[in-house]
CSV table of C-alpha atoms and ligand atoms in Angstrom, one decimal:
chain,number,residue,atom,x,y,z
A,1,MET,CA,-230.2,-123.5,-123.5
A,2,ARG,CA,-227.2,-122.5,-121.5
A,3,ARG,CA,-225.4,-121.2,-124.6
A,4,MET,CA,-228.5,-119.2,-125.5
A,5,CYS,CA,-228.3,-117.5,-122.1
A,6,VAL,CA,-224.6,-116.7,-122.5
A,7,LEU,CA,-225.3,-115.3,-125.9
A,8,ALA,CA,-228.1,-113.2,-124.7
A,9,GLY,CA,-226.0,-111.9,-121.9
A,10,CYS,CA,-223.2,-110.8,-124.3
A,11,LEU,CA,-225.7,-109.1,-126.4
A,12,LEU,CA,-227.1,-107.2,-123.5
A,13,LEU,CA,-223.6,-106.0,-122.6
A,14,LEU,CA,-222.9,-105.0,-126.1
A,15,LEU,CA,-226.2,-103.1,-126.2
A,16,ALA,CA,-225.3,-101.4,-123.0
A,17,GLY,CA,-222.0,-100.4,-124.6
A,18,CYS,CA,-219.9,-101.6,-121.8
A,19,ALA,CA,-217.6,-104.4,-120.9
A,20,PRO,CA,-218.1,-106.1,-117.5
A,21,GLN,CA,-216.4,-103.9,-114.9
A,22,THR,CA,-214.4,-105.3,-112.0
A,23,GLU,CA,-213.0,-103.4,-109.1
A,24,TYR,CA,-211.0,-104.8,-106.2
A,25,THR,CA,-211.5,-102.9,-102.9
A,26,HIS,CA,-209.8,-103.4,-99.6
A,27,THR,CA,-210.1,-101.6,-96.3
A,28,PHE,CA,-207.7,-101.8,-93.4
A,29,PHE,CA,-206.7,-99.9,-90.3
A,30,ALA,CA,-203.3,-98.4,-90.0
A,31,MET,CA,-201.6,-95.2,-88.8
A,32,ASP,CA,-204.5,-94.6,-86.4
A,33,THR,CA,-207.0,-94.3,-89.3
A,34,VAL,CA,-209.1,-96.2,-91.7
A,35,CYS,CA,-207.4,-96.8,-95.0
A,36,SER,CA,-209.0,-98.0,-98.2
A,37,LEU,CA,-207.9,-98.9,-101.6
A,38,ARG,CA,-209.9,-99.0,-104.9
A,39,LEU,CA,-208.3,-100.9,-107.7
A,40,PRO,CA,-210.5,-100.7,-110.8
A,41,GLN,CA,-210.1,-103.4,-113.5
A,42,LYS,CA,-208.4,-105.7,-111.0
A,43,GLY,CA,-209.8,-109.2,-110.4
A,44,GLU,CA,-209.7,-111.1,-107.1
A,45,GLN,CA,-206.2,-112.5,-107.3
A,46,GLU,CA,-204.2,-109.5,-108.6
A,47,GLY,CA,-206.2,-107.1,-106.5
A,48,GLU,CA,-205.6,-109.1,-103.3
A,49,GLU,CA,-201.9,-109.4,-104.0
A,50,LEU,CA,-201.6,-105.6,-104.6
A,51,ALA,CA,-203.7,-104.8,-101.5
A,52,GLN,CA,-201.6,-107.0,-99.3
A,53,ALA,CA,-198.4,-105.4,-100.6
A,54,VAL,CA,-199.9,-101.9,-99.9
A,55,GLN,CA,-201.1,-102.9,-96.4
A,56,GLN,CA,-197.7,-104.4,-95.5
A,57,LEU,CA,-195.9,-101.3,-96.7
A,58,VAL,CA,-198.0,-99.0,-94.6
A,59,ALA,CA,-197.6,-101.3,-91.6
A,60,GLN,CA,-193.9,-101.3,-92.1
A,61,LEU,CA,-193.7,-97.5,-92.3
A,62,GLU,CA,-195.9,-97.2,-89.2
A,63,GLY,CA,-193.5,-99.5,-87.5
A,64,LEU,CA,-190.7,-97.0,-88.2
A,65,TRP,CA,-192.6,-93.7,-87.6
A,66,SER,CA,-195.2,-94.3,-84.9
A,67,LYS,CA,-194.8,-92.4,-81.7
A,68,THR,CA,-196.8,-95.0,-79.8
A,69,LEU,CA,-195.3,-98.3,-80.9
A,70,PRO,CA,-192.4,-98.6,-78.5
A,71,ASP,CA,-189.9,-100.2,-81.0
A,72,SER,CA,-190.4,-97.7,-83.8
A,73,GLU,CA,-187.4,-95.6,-84.7
A,74,VAL,CA,-189.3,-92.5,-83.7
A,75,SER,CA,-190.0,-93.9,-80.2
A,76,ARG,CA,-186.4,-95.0,-79.8
A,77,LEU,CA,-185.2,-91.5,-80.7
A,78,ASN,CA,-187.7,-90.0,-78.3
A,79,ALA,CA,-186.4,-92.3,-75.6
A,80,GLY,CA,-182.9,-90.8,-76.1
A,81,GLU,CA,-181.3,-93.5,-78.1
A,82,SER,CA,-178.6,-92.9,-80.8
A,83,LEU,CA,-179.6,-94.7,-84.0
A,84,THR,CA,-178.4,-95.2,-87.5
A,85,LEU,CA,-181.7,-94.6,-89.1
A,86,GLU,CA,-183.3,-96.4,-92.0
A,87,GLY,CA,-183.0,-94.4,-95.2
A,88,ARG,CA,-186.7,-93.7,-95.3
A,89,THR,CA,-186.8,-92.3,-91.8
A,90,ALA,CA,-183.7,-90.2,-92.3
A,91,GLU,CA,-185.3,-88.8,-95.5
A,92,LEU,CA,-188.6,-88.1,-93.8
A,93,LEU,CA,-186.8,-86.3,-90.9
A,94,ALA,CA,-184.9,-84.1,-93.4
A,95,ARG,CA,-188.1,-83.4,-95.3
A,96,SER,CA,-189.8,-82.4,-92.0
A,97,ALA,CA,-187.0,-80.0,-91.3
A,98,GLU,CA,-187.3,-78.5,-94.7
A,99,LEU,CA,-191.1,-78.1,-94.5
A,100,CYS,CA,-190.8,-76.6,-91.0
A,101,THR,CA,-188.6,-73.9,-92.5
A,102,GLN,CA,-190.8,-73.4,-95.5
A,103,THR,CA,-193.9,-72.9,-93.3
A,104,GLY,CA,-192.1,-70.5,-90.9
A,105,GLY,CA,-192.4,-73.1,-88.2
A,106,ALA,CA,-196.2,-73.6,-88.5
A,107,PHE,CA,-195.5,-77.2,-89.3
A,108,SER,CA,-193.2,-78.3,-86.5
A,109,PRO,CA,-192.2,-82.0,-86.2
A,110,LEU,CA,-190.5,-81.6,-82.8
A,111,LEU,CA,-193.6,-80.6,-80.8
A,112,GLY,CA,-194.1,-84.1,-79.4
A,113,ARG,CA,-193.9,-83.1,-75.8
A,114,LEU,CA,-196.8,-80.6,-76.4
A,115,THR,CA,-199.0,-83.1,-78.2
A,116,ALA,CA,-198.4,-85.5,-75.4
A,117,LEU,CA,-199.3,-82.9,-72.8
A,118,TRP,CA,-202.5,-81.9,-74.6
A,119,ASP,CA,-203.4,-85.5,-75.5
A,120,VAL,CA,-206.4,-84.1,-77.4
A,121,GLN,CA,-207.9,-87.5,-78.2
A,122,ASN,CA,-208.4,-88.4,-74.5
A,123,ALA,CA,-208.5,-85.0,-72.8
A,124,VAL,CA,-211.5,-83.3,-71.3
A,125,ARG,CA,-209.8,-80.1,-70.2
A,126,PRO,CA,-206.8,-78.1,-71.3
A,127,PRO,CA,-203.5,-78.4,-69.3
A,128,GLN,CA,-202.3,-75.6,-67.1
A,129,GLN,CA,-200.8,-72.6,-68.9
A,130,GLU,CA,-197.5,-73.1,-66.9
A,131,GLN,CA,-197.2,-76.6,-68.1
A,132,ILE,CA,-197.6,-75.4,-71.7
A,133,GLU,CA,-195.1,-72.6,-71.2
A,134,ALA,CA,-192.5,-75.0,-69.7
A,135,LEU,CA,-192.4,-76.8,-73.1
A,136,LEU,CA,-191.9,-73.6,-75.2
A,137,PRO,CA,-190.2,-72.7,-77.4
A,138,VAL,CA,-190.5,-75.9,-79.5
A,139,PRO,CA,-187.0,-77.0,-80.5
A,140,ASP,CA,-185.7,-75.9,-83.9
A,141,ALA,CA,-186.2,-78.7,-86.5
A,142,ASP,CA,-183.0,-77.8,-88.3
A,143,LEU,CA,-181.0,-80.5,-86.5
A,144,LEU,CA,-183.1,-83.1,-88.3
A,145,GLN,CA,-181.2,-82.3,-91.5
A,146,ASN,CA,-178.4,-84.5,-90.0
A,147,ALA,CA,-180.7,-87.5,-89.6
A,148,ALA,CA,-178.8,-89.6,-92.1
A,149,GLN,CA,-175.6,-89.4,-90.1
A,150,PRO,CA,-174.7,-92.7,-88.2
A,151,GLY,CA,-175.6,-92.6,-84.5
A,152,PHE,CA,-178.1,-89.8,-84.8
A,153,SER,CA,-179.9,-88.6,-81.7
A,154,LEU,CA,-182.2,-85.9,-80.5
A,155,PRO,CA,-181.1,-83.2,-78.1
A,156,GLU,CA,-182.6,-83.1,-74.6
A,157,GLY,CA,-186.2,-81.9,-74.6
A,158,ALA,CA,-186.8,-82.6,-78.3
A,159,CYS,CA,-189.6,-85.1,-79.0
A,160,LEU,CA,-190.7,-86.1,-82.5
A,161,ASP,CA,-194.3,-86.3,-83.6
A,162,LEU,CA,-194.6,-87.1,-87.2
A,163,GLY,CA,-198.5,-87.3,-87.0
A,164,GLY,CA,-198.8,-84.3,-89.4
A,165,ILE,CA,-196.6,-85.8,-92.2
A,166,ALA,CA,-196.2,-89.6,-91.8
A,167,LYS,CA,-199.5,-90.4,-93.6
A,168,GLY,CA,-198.4,-88.2,-96.5
A,169,ALA,CA,-195.0,-90.0,-96.8
A,170,ALA,CA,-196.9,-93.3,-96.7
A,171,GLY,CA,-199.2,-92.1,-99.4
A,172,ASP,CA,-196.2,-91.2,-101.6
A,173,ALA,CA,-194.7,-94.7,-101.0
A,174,VAL,CA,-197.9,-96.4,-101.8
A,175,ALA,CA,-198.3,-94.5,-105.0
A,176,GLN,CA,-194.8,-95.4,-106.0
A,177,LEU,CA,-195.4,-99.1,-105.2
A,178,LEU,CA,-198.6,-99.2,-107.3
A,179,ARG,CA,-197.0,-97.4,-110.2
A,180,ALA,CA,-194.0,-99.8,-110.1
A,181,GLU,CA,-196.5,-102.6,-110.3
A,182,GLY,CA,-198.0,-101.1,-113.5
A,183,VAL,CA,-201.2,-99.9,-111.9
A,184,GLN,CA,-202.6,-97.1,-113.9
A,185,SER,CA,-205.8,-96.3,-112.0
A,186,ALA,CA,-206.3,-96.4,-108.3
A,187,LEU,CA,-207.8,-94.5,-105.3
A,188,VAL,CA,-205.9,-94.7,-102.0
A,189,VAL,CA,-207.7,-93.2,-99.0
A,190,MET,CA,-206.0,-92.8,-95.6
A,191,GLY,CA,-208.3,-90.8,-93.3
A,192,GLY,CA,-208.4,-87.3,-94.7
A,193,GLN,CA,-205.9,-88.0,-97.4
A,194,VAL,CA,-206.9,-89.1,-100.9
A,195,GLY,CA,-204.4,-90.3,-103.4
A,196,CYS,CA,-205.5,-90.4,-107.0
A,197,LEU,CA,-203.6,-92.6,-109.5
A,198,GLY,CA,-204.4,-91.8,-113.1
A,199,THR,CA,-208.1,-91.3,-113.8
A,200,LYS,CA,-211.1,-93.6,-113.3
A,201,PRO,CA,-211.1,-96.4,-115.9
A,202,ASP,CA,-213.5,-94.5,-118.1
A,203,GLY,CA,-211.0,-91.6,-118.4
A,204,ARG,CA,-212.9,-89.3,-116.2
A,205,PRO,CA,-211.2,-87.7,-113.1
A,206,TRP,CA,-211.6,-89.1,-109.6
A,207,GLN,CA,-214.1,-87.2,-107.5
A,208,VAL,CA,-212.9,-86.1,-104.1
A,209,ALA,CA,-215.4,-84.3,-101.8
A,210,VAL,CA,-214.5,-81.3,-99.7
A,211,ARG,CA,-216.2,-81.9,-96.4
A,212,ASP,CA,-218.5,-79.4,-94.7
A,213,PRO,CA,-216.8,-78.8,-91.3
A,214,ASP,CA,-220.3,-78.3,-89.8
A,215,GLY,CA,-221.8,-81.3,-91.5
A,216,GLU,CA,-221.7,-85.0,-90.9
A,217,GLN,CA,-219.2,-87.2,-92.7
A,218,GLY,CA,-220.4,-87.4,-96.3
A,219,GLU,CA,-221.8,-83.8,-96.3
A,220,SER,CA,-219.7,-81.7,-98.6
A,221,LEU,CA,-219.2,-78.2,-99.9
A,222,GLY,CA,-218.1,-79.3,-103.3
A,223,THR,CA,-216.1,-81.8,-105.3
A,224,LEU,CA,-212.6,-81.8,-106.6
A,225,LEU,CA,-212.1,-83.5,-110.0
A,226,LEU,CA,-208.5,-84.9,-109.8
A,227,GLN,CA,-206.1,-87.1,-111.5
A,228,ASP,CA,-202.5,-88.1,-110.6
A,229,THR,CA,-202.4,-86.0,-107.4
A,230,PHE,CA,-203.2,-86.0,-103.7
A,231,ALA,CA,-205.8,-84.1,-101.8
A,232,VAL,CA,-205.1,-83.9,-98.0
A,233,SER,CA,-207.5,-82.3,-95.6
A,234,SER,CA,-207.1,-81.1,-92.0
A,235,GLY,CA,-209.6,-79.4,-89.8
A,236,ASP,CA,-211.0,-78.9,-86.4
A,237,TYR,CA,-213.9,-81.3,-87.0
A,238,GLU,CA,-212.2,-84.7,-86.7
A,239,ARG,CA,-210.2,-84.9,-83.4
A,240,TYR,CA,-211.0,-82.3,-80.7
A,241,PHE,CA,-212.7,-81.7,-77.4
A,242,GLU,CA,-214.7,-78.8,-76.2
A,243,GLN,CA,-214.8,-76.9,-72.9
A,244,ASP,CA,-216.8,-73.7,-72.1
A,245,GLY,CA,-217.7,-73.3,-75.8
A,246,VAL,CA,-214.1,-73.4,-77.0
A,247,ARG,CA,-213.0,-76.1,-79.4
A,248,TYR,CA,-209.6,-77.6,-78.8
A,249,SER,CA,-208.4,-79.4,-82.0
A,250,HIS,CA,-205.5,-81.8,-82.4
A,251,ILE,CA,-203.6,-79.2,-84.5
A,252,LEU,CA,-201.3,-77.1,-82.3
A,253,ASP,CA,-199.9,-73.7,-82.9
A,254,PRO,CA,-196.2,-74.2,-82.2
A,255,GLN,CA,-195.9,-70.5,-81.2
A,256,THR,CA,-198.5,-70.7,-78.4
A,257,GLY,CA,-198.2,-74.4,-77.6
A,258,SER,CA,-202.0,-74.6,-77.7
A,259,PRO,CA,-204.5,-75.8,-80.4
A,260,ALA,CA,-204.6,-73.4,-83.3
A,261,GLN,CA,-207.4,-70.8,-83.0
A,262,THR,CA,-207.7,-69.2,-86.3
A,263,ASP,CA,-210.4,-68.1,-88.8
A,264,LEU,CA,-210.2,-71.5,-90.5
A,265,ARG,CA,-212.4,-74.6,-90.0
A,266,GLY,CA,-211.0,-76.8,-92.7
A,267,VAL,CA,-208.2,-76.9,-95.2
A,268,THR,CA,-207.6,-79.1,-98.2
A,269,VAL,CA,-204.3,-79.1,-100.0
A,270,VAL,CA,-204.0,-80.4,-103.6
A,271,CYS,CA,-200.4,-81.4,-104.5
A,272,GLU,CA,-198.7,-84.2,-106.4
A,273,ASP,CA,-196.3,-84.6,-103.5
A,274,ALA,CA,-198.3,-86.2,-100.6
A,275,THR,CA,-195.6,-85.6,-98.0
A,276,LYS,CA,-195.7,-81.9,-98.8
A,277,ALA,CA,-199.5,-81.9,-99.0
A,278,ASP,CA,-199.8,-83.4,-95.6
A,279,ALA,CA,-197.4,-81.1,-93.8
A,280,LEU,CA,-199.0,-78.1,-95.6
A,281,SER,CA,-202.5,-79.0,-94.6
A,282,THR,CA,-201.5,-78.9,-91.0
A,283,ALA,CA,-199.5,-75.7,-91.5
A,284,LEU,CA,-202.2,-73.8,-93.4
A,285,PHE,CA,-204.6,-74.6,-90.7
A,286,VAL,CA,-202.2,-73.1,-88.1
A,287,LEU,CA,-201.5,-70.0,-90.2
A,288,GLY,CA,-205.1,-69.0,-90.8
A,289,SER,CA,-206.5,-67.8,-94.1
A,290,GLU,CA,-204.3,-64.8,-94.6
A,291,GLY,CA,-201.0,-66.6,-93.7
A,292,ALA,CA,-202.1,-69.6,-95.7
A,293,LEU,CA,-202.7,-67.6,-98.9
A,294,GLU,CA,-199.4,-65.8,-98.4
A,295,LEU,CA,-197.6,-69.1,-98.2
A,296,TRP,CA,-199.5,-70.3,-101.3
A,297,ARG,CA,-198.3,-67.3,-103.2
A,298,SER,CA,-194.7,-67.5,-102.0
A,299,LEU,CA,-194.0,-71.2,-101.8
A,300,GLY,CA,-196.0,-72.5,-104.7
A,301,GLY,CA,-196.3,-76.0,-106.0
A,302,PHE,CA,-199.7,-76.6,-104.4
A,303,GLU,CA,-203.3,-75.4,-104.5
A,304,ALA,CA,-205.7,-75.1,-101.6
A,305,VAL,CA,-209.4,-75.0,-100.5
A,306,LEU,CA,-209.9,-73.0,-97.3
A,307,VAL,CA,-213.1,-73.0,-95.4
A,308,THR,CA,-213.5,-70.1,-93.0
A,309,ALA,CA,-215.5,-69.9,-89.8
A,310,ASP,CA,-217.4,-66.9,-91.2
A,311,GLY,CA,-218.8,-69.1,-94.1
A,312,ARG,CA,-216.5,-68.5,-97.0
A,313,LEU,CA,-214.8,-71.1,-99.2
A,314,LEU,CA,-211.6,-69.7,-100.6
A,315,LEU,CA,-210.4,-71.5,-103.7
A,316,THR,CA,-206.9,-70.8,-105.1
A,317,GLU,CA,-207.1,-70.1,-108.8
A,318,GLY,CA,-205.3,-73.2,-110.0
A,319,LEU,CA,-208.4,-75.2,-108.9
A,320,GLU,CA,-211.0,-73.0,-110.7
A,321,GLU,CA,-211.6,-75.6,-113.4
A,322,THR,CA,-211.2,-78.5,-111.0
A,323,PHE,CA,-213.7,-77.7,-108.3
A,324,VAL,CA,-217.5,-78.1,-108.5
A,325,PHE,CA,-218.9,-75.9,-105.7
A,326,SER,CA,-222.1,-76.9,-104.0
A,327,GLY,CA,-221.8,-75.0,-100.7
A,328,GLN,CA,-224.4,-72.4,-101.7
A,329,GLU,CA,-227.1,-74.8,-100.5
A,330,ARG,CA,-225.3,-74.6,-97.1
A,331,GLY,CA,-225.0,-70.8,-97.0
A,332,ILE,CA,-221.4,-70.8,-98.0
A,333,VAL,CA,-219.9,-68.1,-100.3
A,334,LEU,CA,-217.3,-69.1,-102.9
A,335,GLU,CA,-214.3,-66.7,-103.4
A,336,THR,CA,-211.6,-67.5,-105.9
A,337,VAL,CA,-208.2,-66.2,-104.9
A,338,ASP,CA,-205.6,-65.1,-107.5
A,339,GLN,CA,-201.8,-64.6,-107.2
A,340,GLY,CA,-202.3,-60.8,-107.0
B,1,ADP,P1,-204.6,-86.0,-89.4
B,1,ADP,O1,-203.4,-86.7,-88.8
B,1,ADP,O2,-205.8,-86.1,-88.6
B,1,ADP,O3,-204.8,-86.2,-90.8
B,1,ADP,P2,-203.0,-83.6,-89.6
B,1,ADP,O4,-202.3,-84.1,-90.8
B,1,ADP,O5,-203.4,-82.2,-89.6
B,1,ADP,O6,-204.3,-84.5,-89.3
B,1,ADP,O7,-202.0,-83.9,-88.4
B,1,ADP,C1,-202.3,-83.6,-87.1
B,1,ADP,C2,-201.3,-84.3,-86.2
B,1,ADP,O8,-200.0,-83.8,-86.4
B,1,ADP,C3,-201.6,-84.2,-84.8
B,1,ADP,O9,-202.4,-85.2,-84.3
B,1,ADP,C4,-200.2,-84.2,-84.1
B,1,ADP,O10,-199.8,-85.5,-84.0
B,1,ADP,C5,-199.4,-83.5,-85.2
B,1,ADP,N1,-199.4,-82.0,-85.1
B,1,ADP,C6,-200.2,-81.2,-84.4
B,1,ADP,N2,-199.9,-79.9,-84.6
B,1,ADP,C7,-198.8,-79.9,-85.4
B,1,ADP,C8,-198.0,-78.8,-86.0
B,1,ADP,N3,-198.3,-77.6,-85.8
B,1,ADP,N4,-197.0,-79.2,-86.8
B,1,ADP,C9,-196.7,-80.5,-87.0
B,1,ADP,N5,-197.4,-81.6,-86.5
B,1,ADP,C10,-198.5,-81.2,-85.7
B,2,MG,MG1,-201.0,-83.0,-92.0
């Protein structure tokens, strides 16, 4: 009887034309955000081993780069210590300096004193203008190029905040780990950052939603169809406070020292390099649509989806075949942007 059932089961699977699908999923909290991992075609044991390795790696990087954990290398530099930094930290600091230059300072890793002053996550009102001005200009990030030198330290007044890039660097490290373990298909989500390894097991691309800044989580303006790349989103809809009808988001304009007030509500950057994608998602938001598209044309190596406050979704032309727009139902107009 039992054998009959097994046979019938196999027959059903054959008829349905599919092998039994397994997928290992794991969710954890790190870097101040919810992270989740999908590992198709992985059973319990292998999945769990990989997931533990990923979680440990992210915790380790957070232990180096957090500005709140007191023993992290970033906290120790911020406290004025001279350190011979871990290779991964030195590399990330040099990358941060490079991306600061490439974005004309819109991404600025040394604005830690300003982010601490604003403390957008807990604040109910903006700080005094004099307090902001006392912290301007934000120190030049060029000095971070020397981060690999023994006994590196920050100059007086400089304070690191890698909140706009650390998750990206962690995403690159996780992708590298999974590839080294022979994983061909995975989805790694860290807050607004989605890393796509390979395709879904059926060969179709991963689907990544572009969120409606005015909608609830899960309400989207379209879907990106991606493989072997990252999509990183920043916007004014996640962490912010409001006073007198003004929204103060956690992304600061290093020029003014205050939350960026531009024509953008949300930005998604698509790029194979997650570190670059993360820094750029922050920078494009600061730059506003015009500056963001200028940077897309001049810097290259990435694509972007920009959602403006006046109801347009600007899609860079490299994503034309990759994006399924559904924002018309929400009154949003799609505009594809070319290199012109
Ligand atoms: P999230 O961390 O929510 O994914 P972002 O990648 O846009 O969002 O990073 C925002 C964080 O980066 C802020 O919380 C702050 O720590 C830091 N930050 C804010 N403004 C800037 C800026 N102009 N350049 C670099 N880092 C910034
Ligand atoms: Mg960022």
